[in-house]
């Protein structure tokens, strides 16, 4: 099975920084993409940043220039700078893996709370 362990969430003041980390145990699967998603109360879960196995990255427009995603093997980090109160959400690490037949599956971490005070 696939397991993801997240760390780095917490409470920060507006303008501060946090670094989220996620380590995935993927067994016999291979990674297609890893990324971070977030969900605020009353809102849908949204993509924050993703990185492919080839190293290409995509960011939500709201975090471009402030957040940076990086991946090393089955570990992914999200450096969050210039945090705003609207960044407050539960952040989830996610991995999309493929099996030997190249069928894709998605797995999610348990989520870590990020709270930005004004």
mmCIF file of N, CA and C in Angstrom:
data_model
loop_
_atom_site.group_PDB
_atom_site.id
_atom_site.type_symbol
_atom_site.label_atom_id
_atom_site.label_comp_id
_atom_site.label_asym_id
_atom_site.label_seq_id
_atom_site.Cartn_x
_atom_site.Cartn_y
_atom_site.Cartn_z
ATOM 1 N N UNK A 1 0.817 -1.175 0.000
ATOM 2 C CA UNK A 1 0.000 0.000 0.000
ATOM 3 C C UNK A 1 0.866 1.246 0.000
ATOM 4 N N UNK A 2 0.232 2.367 -0.297
ATOM 5 C CA UNK A 2 0.907 3.652 -0.339
ATOM 6 C C UNK A 2 0.571 4.433 0.922
ATOM 7 N N UNK A 3 1.592 4.990 1.551
ATOM 8 C CA UNK A 3 1.402 5.812 2.734
ATOM 9 C C UNK A 3 2.158 7.120 2.567
ATOM 10 N N UNK A 4 1.562 8.205 3.058
ATOM 11 C CA UNK A 4 2.177 9.514 3.002
ATOM 12 C C UNK A 4 2.187 10.116 4.401
ATOM 13 N N UNK A 5 3.330 10.646 4.794
ATOM 14 C CA UNK A 5 3.494 11.267 6.094
ATOM 15 C C UNK A 5 3.837 12.731 5.892
ATOM 16 N N UNK A 6 2.983 13.613 6.402
ATOM 17 C CA UNK A 6 3.141 15.049 6.238
ATOM 18 C C UNK A 6 3.639 15.682 7.530
ATOM 19 N N UNK A 7 4.338 16.788 7.375
ATOM 20 C CA UNK A 7 4.796 17.541 8.525
ATOM 21 C C UNK A 7 4.995 18.997 8.120
ATOM 22 N N UNK A 8 5.058 19.873 9.108
ATOM 23 C CA UNK A 8 5.402 21.256 8.859
ATOM 24 C C UNK A 8 4.286 22.265 9.018
ATOM 25 N N UNK A 9 3.057 21.810 9.206
ATOM 26 C CA UNK A 9 1.964 22.743 9.393
ATOM 27 C C UNK A 9 2.079 23.464 10.727
ATOM 28 N N UNK A 10 1.294 24.518 10.859
ATOM 29 C CA UNK A 10 1.322 25.263 12.097
ATOM 30 C C UNK A 10 0.637 26.602 11.975
ATOM 31 N N UNK A 11 0.878 27.431 12.970
ATOM 32 C CA UNK A 11 0.303 28.768 13.055
ATOM 33 C C UNK A 11 1.389 29.802 12.825
ATOM 34 N N UNK A 12 1.158 30.694 11.882
ATOM 35 C CA UNK A 12 2.114 31.761 11.591
ATOM 36 C C UNK A 12 1.366 33.066 11.399
ATOM 37 N N UNK A 13 2.091 34.159 11.543
ATOM 38 C CA UNK A 13 1.535 35.471 11.274
ATOM 39 C C UNK A 13 1.604 35.781 9.790
ATOM 40 N N UNK A 14 0.713 36.641 9.330
ATOM 41 C CA UNK A 14 0.747 37.074 7.943
ATOM 42 C C UNK A 14 2.132 37.601 7.592
ATOM 43 N N UNK A 15 2.606 37.222 6.416
ATOM 44 C CA UNK A 15 3.939 37.598 5.982
ATOM 45 C C UNK A 15 5.009 36.596 6.344
ATOM 46 N N UNK A 16 4.670 35.636 7.173
ATOM 47 C CA UNK A 16 5.626 34.637 7.595
ATOM 48 C C UNK A 16 5.763 33.507 6.604
ATOM 49 N N UNK A 17 6.542 32.503 6.999
ATOM 50 C CA UNK A 17 6.846 31.377 6.129
ATOM 51 C C UNK A 17 6.655 30.056 6.851
ATOM 52 N N UNK A 18 6.332 29.041 6.083
ATOM 53 C CA UNK A 18 6.274 27.668 6.546
ATOM 54 C C UNK A 18 6.797 26.770 5.445
ATOM 55 N N UNK A 19 7.319 25.630 5.844
ATOM 56 C CA UNK A 19 7.753 24.630 4.884
ATOM 57 C C UNK A 19 7.052 23.320 5.210
ATOM 58 N N UNK A 20 6.259 22.834 4.270
ATOM 59 C CA UNK A 20 5.584 21.558 4.416
ATOM 60 C C UNK A 20 6.409 20.468 3.752
ATOM 61 N N UNK A 21 6.444 19.315 4.386
ATOM 62 C CA UNK A 21 7.183 18.191 3.844
ATOM 63 C C UNK A 21 6.297 16.960 3.828
ATOM 64 N N UNK A 22 6.537 16.097 2.868
ATOM 65 C CA UNK A 22 5.763 14.878 2.724
ATOM 66 C C UNK A 22 6.678 13.773 2.229
ATOM 67 N N UNK A 23 6.673 12.666 2.935
ATOM 68 C CA UNK A 23 7.434 11.499 2.538
ATOM 69 C C UNK A 23 6.469 10.377 2.211
ATOM 70 N N UNK A 24 6.580 9.842 1.021
ATOM 71 C CA UNK A 24 5.686 8.793 0.563
ATOM 72 C C UNK A 24 6.399 7.458 0.525
ATOM 73 N N UNK A 25 5.682 6.434 0.945
ATOM 74 C CA UNK A 25 6.125 5.062 0.788
ATOM 75 C C UNK A 25 5.229 4.435 -0.263
ATOM 76 N N UNK A 26 5.798 4.102 -1.397
ATOM 77 C CA UNK A 26 4.963 3.736 -2.539
ATOM 78 C C UNK A 26 5.086 2.277 -2.953
ATOM 79 N N UNK A 27 5.850 1.502 -2.242
ATOM 80 C CA UNK A 27 5.958 0.086 -2.551
ATOM 81 C C UNK A 27 6.428 -0.170 -3.965
ATOM 82 N N UNK A 28 5.685 -0.983 -4.689
ATOM 83 C CA UNK A 28 6.064 -1.371 -6.043
ATOM 84 C C UNK A 28 5.585 -0.394 -7.111
ATOM 85 N N UNK A 29 4.902 0.666 -6.717
ATOM 86 C CA UNK A 29 4.427 1.655 -7.680
ATOM 87 C C UNK A 29 5.547 2.581 -8.121
ATOM 88 N N UNK A 30 5.290 3.308 -9.195
ATOM 89 C CA UNK A 30 6.166 4.366 -9.673
ATOM 90 C C UNK A 30 5.399 5.674 -9.652
ATOM 91 N N UNK A 31 6.109 6.764 -9.387
ATOM 92 C CA UNK A 31 5.472 8.062 -9.257
ATOM 93 C C UNK A 31 5.210 8.703 -10.609
ATOM 94 N N UNK A 32 4.002 9.210 -10.781
ATOM 95 C CA UNK A 32 3.696 10.074 -11.913
ATOM 96 C C UNK A 32 3.802 11.545 -11.516
ATOM 97 N N UNK A 33 3.085 11.919 -10.460
ATOM 98 C CA UNK A 33 3.151 13.283 -9.953
ATOM 99 C C UNK A 33 3.048 13.276 -8.436
ATOM 100 N N UNK A 34 3.549 14.327 -7.816
ATOM 101 C CA UNK A 34 3.318 14.597 -6.412
ATOM 102 C C UNK A 34 2.880 16.042 -6.285
ATOM 103 N N UNK A 35 2.101 16.329 -5.259
ATOM 104 C CA UNK A 35 1.648 17.693 -5.130
ATOM 105 C C UNK A 35 0.993 17.988 -3.803
ATOM 106 N N UNK A 36 0.564 19.228 -3.695
ATOM 107 C CA UNK A 36 -0.119 19.716 -2.515
ATOM 108 C C UNK A 36 -1.453 20.319 -2.904
ATOM 109 N N UNK A 37 -2.464 19.991 -2.135
ATOM 110 C CA UNK A 37 -3.806 20.524 -2.286
ATOM 111 C C UNK A 37 -4.237 21.096 -0.949
ATOM 112 N N UNK A 38 -5.214 21.986 -0.976
ATOM 113 C CA UNK A 38 -5.695 22.551 0.273
ATOM 114 C C UNK A 38 -7.204 22.699 0.238
ATOM 115 N N UNK A 39 -7.790 22.684 1.418
ATOM 116 C CA UNK A 39 -9.222 22.839 1.552
ATOM 117 C C UNK A 39 -9.526 23.705 2.762
ATOM 118 N N UNK A 40 -10.194 24.816 2.512
ATOM 119 C CA UNK A 40 -10.644 25.701 3.565
ATOM 120 C C UNK A 40 -12.093 25.373 3.906
ATOM 121 N N UNK A 41 -12.544 25.721 5.111
ATOM 122 C CA UNK A 41 -13.926 25.432 5.492
ATOM 123 C C UNK A 41 -14.925 26.006 4.497
ATOM 124 N N UNK A 42 -15.869 25.180 4.077
ATOM 125 C CA UNK A 42 -16.899 25.620 3.157
ATOM 126 C C UNK A 42 -16.467 25.748 1.719
ATOM 127 N N UNK A 43 -15.253 25.367 1.400
ATOM 128 C CA UNK A 43 -14.748 25.486 0.041
ATOM 129 C C UNK A 43 -14.296 24.134 -0.479
ATOM 130 N N UNK A 44 -14.237 24.016 -1.796
ATOM 131 C CA UNK A 44 -13.752 22.797 -2.415
ATOM 132 C C UNK A 44 -12.241 22.694 -2.280
ATOM 133 N N UNK A 45 -11.758 21.471 -2.292
ATOM 134 C CA UNK A 45 -10.330 21.251 -2.302
ATOM 135 C C UNK A 45 -9.750 21.767 -3.616
ATOM 136 N N UNK A 46 -8.641 22.467 -3.542
ATOM 137 C CA UNK A 46 -8.026 23.037 -4.720
ATOM 138 C C UNK A 46 -6.562 22.644 -4.818
ATOM 139 N N UNK A 47 -6.090 22.583 -6.043
ATOM 140 C CA UNK A 47 -4.689 22.309 -6.278
ATOM 141 C C UNK A 47 -3.874 23.534 -5.918
ATOM 142 N N UNK A 48 -2.798 23.315 -5.185
ATOM 143 C CA UNK A 48 -1.882 24.383 -4.839
ATOM 144 C C UNK A 48 -0.651 24.330 -5.736
ATOM 145 N N UNK A 49 -0.022 23.178 -5.787
ATOM 146 C CA UNK A 49 1.176 23.002 -6.596
ATOM 147 C C UNK A 49 1.384 21.528 -6.863
ATOM 148 N N UNK A 50 1.846 21.202 -8.055
ATOM 149 C CA UNK A 50 2.168 19.826 -8.408
ATOM 150 C C UNK A 50 3.489 19.800 -9.146
ATOM 151 N N UNK A 51 4.159 18.673 -9.060
ATOM 152 C CA UNK A 51 5.399 18.469 -9.785
ATOM 153 C C UNK A 51 5.358 17.074 -10.394
ATOM 154 N N UNK A 52 5.742 16.966 -11.648
ATOM 155 C CA UNK A 52 5.747 15.681 -12.330
ATOM 156 C C UNK A 52 7.067 14.965 -12.116
ATOM 157 N N UNK A 53 7.094 13.703 -12.504
ATOM 158 C CA UNK A 53 8.328 12.945 -12.416
ATOM 159 C C UNK A 53 9.429 13.593 -13.237
ATOM 160 N N UNK A 54 9.060 14.219 -14.344
ATOM 161 C CA UNK A 54 10.025 14.877 -15.207
ATOM 162 C C UNK A 54 10.492 16.218 -14.658
ATOM 163 N N UNK A 55 9.854 16.708 -13.599
ATOM 164 C CA UNK A 55 10.294 17.932 -12.964
ATOM 165 C C UNK A 55 9.511 19.178 -13.306
ATOM 166 N N UNK A 56 8.523 19.082 -14.174
ATOM 167 C CA UNK A 56 7.725 20.258 -14.487
ATOM 168 C C UNK A 56 6.790 20.576 -13.326
ATOM 169 N N UNK A 57 6.505 21.847 -13.138
ATOM 170 C CA UNK A 57 5.691 22.290 -12.011
ATOM 171 C C UNK A 57 4.504 23.103 -12.478
ATOM 172 N N UNK A 58 3.451 23.070 -11.684
ATOM 173 C CA UNK A 58 2.273 23.891 -11.910
ATOM 174 C C UNK A 58 1.812 24.442 -10.571
ATOM 175 N N UNK A 59 1.419 25.704 -10.569
ATOM 176 C CA UNK A 59 0.979 26.373 -9.361
ATOM 177 C C UNK A 59 -0.377 27.016 -9.567
ATOM 178 N N UNK A 60 -1.159 27.063 -8.495
ATOM 179 C CA UNK A 60 -2.357 27.879 -8.514
ATOM 180 C C UNK A 60 -1.953 29.341 -8.672
ATOM 181 N N UNK A 61 -2.744 30.087 -9.407
ATOM 182 C CA UNK A 61 -2.419 31.494 -9.628
ATOM 183 C C UNK A 61 -2.266 32.264 -8.316
ATOM 184 N N UNK A 62 -3.031 31.884 -7.314
ATOM 185 C CA UNK A 62 -3.022 32.599 -6.056
ATOM 186 C C UNK A 62 -1.729 32.439 -5.269
ATOM 187 N N UNK A 63 -0.907 31.448 -5.624
ATOM 188 C CA UNK A 63 0.318 31.209 -4.865
ATOM 189 C C UNK A 63 1.572 31.412 -5.696
ATOM 190 N N UNK A 64 1.439 31.696 -6.971
ATOM 191 C CA UNK A 64 2.607 31.905 -7.823
ATOM 192 C C UNK A 64 3.460 33.044 -7.287
ATOM 193 N N UNK A 65 4.748 32.816 -7.248
ATOM 194 C CA UNK A 65 5.668 33.808 -6.737
ATOM 195 C C UNK A 65 5.863 33.758 -5.242
ATOM 196 N N UNK A 66 5.019 33.007 -4.541
ATOM 197 C CA UNK A 66 5.130 32.905 -3.093
ATOM 198 C C UNK A 66 5.477 31.489 -2.628
ATOM 199 N N UNK A 67 4.949 30.491 -3.321
ATOM 200 C CA UNK A 67 5.180 29.094 -2.951
ATOM 201 C C UNK A 67 6.109 28.432 -3.956
ATOM 202 N N UNK A 68 6.896 27.483 -3.473
ATOM 203 C CA UNK A 68 7.783 26.717 -4.333
ATOM 204 C C UNK A 68 7.682 25.243 -3.967
ATOM 205 N N UNK A 69 7.419 24.406 -4.959
ATOM 206 C CA UNK A 69 7.336 22.973 -4.733
ATOM 207 C C UNK A 69 8.617 22.318 -5.240
ATOM 208 N N UNK A 70 9.061 21.313 -4.544
ATOM 209 C CA UNK A 70 10.240 20.574 -4.965
ATOM 210 C C UNK A 70 10.057 19.108 -4.622
ATOM 211 N N UNK A 71 10.677 18.252 -5.423
ATOM 212 C CA UNK A 71 10.563 16.821 -5.210
ATOM 213 C C UNK A 71 11.921 16.157 -5.298
ATOM 214 N N UNK A 72 12.128 15.208 -4.429
ATOM 215 C CA UNK A 72 13.315 14.376 -4.444
ATOM 216 C C UNK A 72 12.844 12.950 -4.214
ATOM 217 N N UNK A 73 12.888 12.148 -5.279
ATOM 218 C CA UNK A 73 12.389 10.778 -5.204
ATOM 219 C C UNK A 73 10.922 10.803 -4.759
ATOM 220 N N UNK A 74 10.610 10.141 -3.658
ATOM 221 C CA UNK A 74 9.243 10.107 -3.167
ATOM 222 C C UNK A 74 9.009 11.081 -2.019
ATOM 223 N N UNK A 75 9.778 12.148 -1.975
ATOM 224 C CA UNK A 75 9.602 13.204 -0.998
ATOM 225 C C UNK A 75 9.276 14.493 -1.724
ATOM 226 N N UNK A 76 8.324 15.237 -1.202
ATOM 227 C CA UNK A 76 7.934 16.499 -1.802
ATOM 228 C C UNK A 76 7.805 17.540 -0.698
ATOM 229 N N UNK A 77 8.243 18.747 -1.009
ATOM 230 C CA UNK A 77 8.186 19.841 -0.057
ATOM 231 C C UNK A 77 7.485 21.027 -0.689
ATOM 232 N N UNK A 78 6.905 21.853 0.147
ATOM 233 C CA UNK A 78 6.277 23.091 -0.302
ATOM 234 C C UNK A 78 6.767 24.218 0.588
ATOM 235 N N UNK A 79 7.595 25.081 0.022
ATOM 236 C CA UNK A 79 8.055 26.260 0.731
ATOM 237 C C UNK A 79 7.041 27.366 0.522
ATOM 238 N N UNK A 80 6.480 27.863 1.599
ATOM 239 C CA UNK A 80 5.435 28.872 1.540
ATOM 240 C C UNK A 80 5.959 30.151 2.175
ATOM 241 N N UNK A 81 6.087 31.186 1.376
ATOM 242 C CA UNK A 81 6.552 32.481 1.842
ATOM 243 C C UNK A 81 5.451 33.518 1.682
ATOM 244 N N UNK A 82 5.615 34.629 2.368
ATOM 245 C CA UNK A 82 4.656 35.734 2.296
ATOM 246 C C UNK A 82 3.227 35.249 2.493
ATOM 247 N N UNK A 83 3.036 34.460 3.524
ATOM 248 C CA UNK A 83 1.735 33.852 3.763
ATOM 249 C C UNK A 83 0.671 34.900 4.068
ATOM 250 N N UNK A 84 -0.529 34.615 3.599
ATOM 251 C CA UNK A 84 -1.678 35.489 3.775
ATOM 252 C C UNK A 84 -2.762 34.752 4.550
ATOM 253 N N UNK A 85 -3.649 35.478 5.235
ATOM 254 C CA UNK A 85 -4.742 34.806 5.937
ATOM 255 C C UNK A 85 -5.565 33.900 5.034
ATOM 256 N N UNK A 86 -5.723 34.254 3.766
ATOM 257 C CA UNK A 86 -6.486 33.430 2.851
ATOM 258 C C UNK A 86 -5.794 32.119 2.493
ATOM 259 N N UNK A 87 -4.549 31.949 2.913
ATOM 260 C CA UNK A 87 -3.867 30.674 2.748
ATOM 261 C C UNK A 87 -4.267 29.669 3.821
ATOM 262 N N UNK A 88 -5.004 30.109 4.818
ATOM 263 C CA UNK A 88 -5.425 29.223 5.894
ATOM 264 C C UNK A 88 -6.275 28.085 5.343
ATOM 265 N N UNK A 89 -5.871 26.860 5.623
ATOM 266 C CA UNK A 89 -6.562 25.687 5.111
ATOM 267 C C UNK A 89 -5.886 24.442 5.661
ATOM 268 N N UNK A 90 -6.530 23.317 5.435
ATOM 269 C CA UNK A 90 -5.872 22.036 5.642
ATOM 270 C C UNK A 90 -5.167 21.682 4.347
ATOM 271 N N UNK A 91 -3.890 21.408 4.441
ATOM 272 C CA UNK A 91 -3.083 21.087 3.275
ATOM 273 C C UNK A 91 -2.854 19.588 3.208
ATOM 274 N N UNK A 92 -3.087 19.033 2.034
ATOM 275 C CA UNK A 92 -2.968 17.600 1.816
ATOM 276 C C UNK A 92 -1.861 17.309 0.814
ATOM 277 N N UNK A 93 -1.015 16.391 1.164
ATOM 278 C CA UNK A 93 -0.047 15.857 0.223
ATOM 279 C C UNK A 93 -0.729 14.789 -0.616
ATOM 280 N N UNK A 94 -0.427 14.762 -1.896
ATOM 281 C CA UNK A 94 -1.022 13.774 -2.783
ATOM 282 C C UNK A 94 0.029 13.215 -3.724
ATOM 283 N N UNK A 95 -0.140 11.964 -4.073
ATOM 284 C CA UNK A 95 0.740 11.327 -5.036
ATOM 285 C C UNK A 95 -0.107 10.543 -6.028
ATOM 286 N N UNK A 96 0.241 10.647 -7.282
ATOM 287 C CA UNK A 96 -0.339 9.808 -8.319
ATOM 288 C C UNK A 96 0.728 8.825 -8.756
ATOM 289 N N UNK A 97 0.395 7.549 -8.647
ATOM 290 C CA UNK A 97 1.344 6.498 -8.966
ATOM 291 C C UNK A 97 0.799 5.631 -10.087
ATOM 292 N N UNK A 98 1.671 4.887 -10.694
ATOM 293 C CA UNK A 98 1.278 3.922 -11.715
ATOM 294 C C UNK A 98 1.803 2.541 -11.340
ATOM 295 N N UNK A 99 1.053 1.530 -11.755
ATOM 296 C CA UNK A 99 1.497 0.174 -11.511
ATOM 297 C C UNK A 99 2.263 -0.340 -12.724
ATOM 298 N N UNK A 100 2.578 -1.601 -12.700
ATOM 299 C CA UNK A 100 3.380 -2.181 -13.769
ATOM 300 C C UNK A 100 2.689 -2.095 -15.127
ATOM 301 N N UNK A 101 1.360 -2.017 -15.129
ATOM 302 C CA UNK A 101 0.583 -1.897 -16.361
ATOM 303 C C UNK A 101 0.266 -0.440 -16.700
ATOM 304 N N UNK A 102 0.887 0.501 -15.991
ATOM 305 C CA UNK A 102 0.727 1.936 -16.213
ATOM 306 C C UNK A 102 -0.678 2.430 -15.907
ATOM 307 N N UNK A 103 -1.388 1.731 -15.047
ATOM 308 C CA UNK A 103 -2.652 2.219 -14.537
ATOM 309 C C UNK A 103 -2.377 3.168 -13.384
ATOM 310 N N UNK A 104 -3.096 4.287 -13.341
ATOM 311 C CA UNK A 104 -2.802 5.351 -12.385
ATOM 312 C C UNK A 104 -3.748 5.315 -11.192
ATOM 313 N N UNK A 105 -3.189 5.565 -10.016
ATOM 314 C CA UNK A 105 -3.938 5.620 -8.780
ATOM 315 C C UNK A 105 -3.508 6.849 -7.991
ATOM 316 N N UNK A 106 -4.449 7.417 -7.234
ATOM 317 C CA UNK A 106 -4.176 8.591 -6.416
ATOM 318 C C UNK A 106 -4.272 8.244 -4.938
ATOM 319 N N UNK A 107 -3.353 8.797 -4.148
ATOM 320 C CA UNK A 107 -3.351 8.599 -2.714
ATOM 321 C C UNK A 107 -3.155 9.941 -2.030
ATOM 322 N N UNK A 108 -3.720 10.047 -0.828
ATOM 323 C CA UNK A 108 -3.731 11.308 -0.094
ATOM 324 C C UNK A 108 -3.195 11.140 1.306
ATOM 325 N N UNK A 109 -2.509 12.155 1.782
ATOM 326 C CA UNK A 109 -2.095 12.190 3.163
ATOM 327 C C UNK A 109 -3.251 12.567 4.067
ATOM 328 N N UNK A 110 -2.982 12.578 5.364
ATOM 329 C CA UNK A 110 -4.039 12.849 6.331
ATOM 330 C C UNK A 110 -4.381 14.331 6.447
ATOM 331 N N UNK A 111 -3.525 15.189 5.954
ATOM 332 C CA UNK A 111 -3.735 16.621 6.016
ATOM 333 C C UNK A 111 -3.028 17.254 7.194
ATOM 334 N N UNK A 112 -2.548 18.463 6.990
ATOM 335 C CA UNK A 112 -1.913 19.232 8.052
ATOM 336 C C UNK A 112 -2.461 20.654 8.028
ATOM 337 N N UNK A 113 -2.780 21.168 9.192
ATOM 338 C CA UNK A 113 -3.418 22.473 9.299
ATOM 339 C C UNK A 113 -2.397 23.589 9.177
ATOM 340 N N UNK A 114 -2.702 24.546 8.315
ATOM 341 C CA UNK A 114 -1.931 25.783 8.206
ATOM 342 C C UNK A 114 -2.862 26.933 8.538
ATOM 343 N N UNK A 115 -2.505 27.699 9.546
ATOM 344 C CA UNK A 115 -3.307 28.837 9.961
ATOM 345 C C UNK A 115 -2.443 30.091 9.916
ATOM 346 N N UNK A 116 -2.914 31.091 9.190
ATOM 347 C CA UNK A 116 -2.199 32.354 9.050
ATOM 348 C C UNK A 116 -3.039 33.436 9.707
ATOM 349 N N UNK A 117 -2.511 34.034 10.742
ATOM 350 C CA UNK A 117 -3.227 35.064 11.471
ATOM 351 C C UNK A 117 -2.940 36.436 10.881
ATOM 352 N N UNK A 118 -3.922 37.321 10.958
ATOM 353 C CA UNK A 118 -3.774 38.665 10.432
ATOM 354 C C UNK A 118 -3.308 39.624 11.503
#
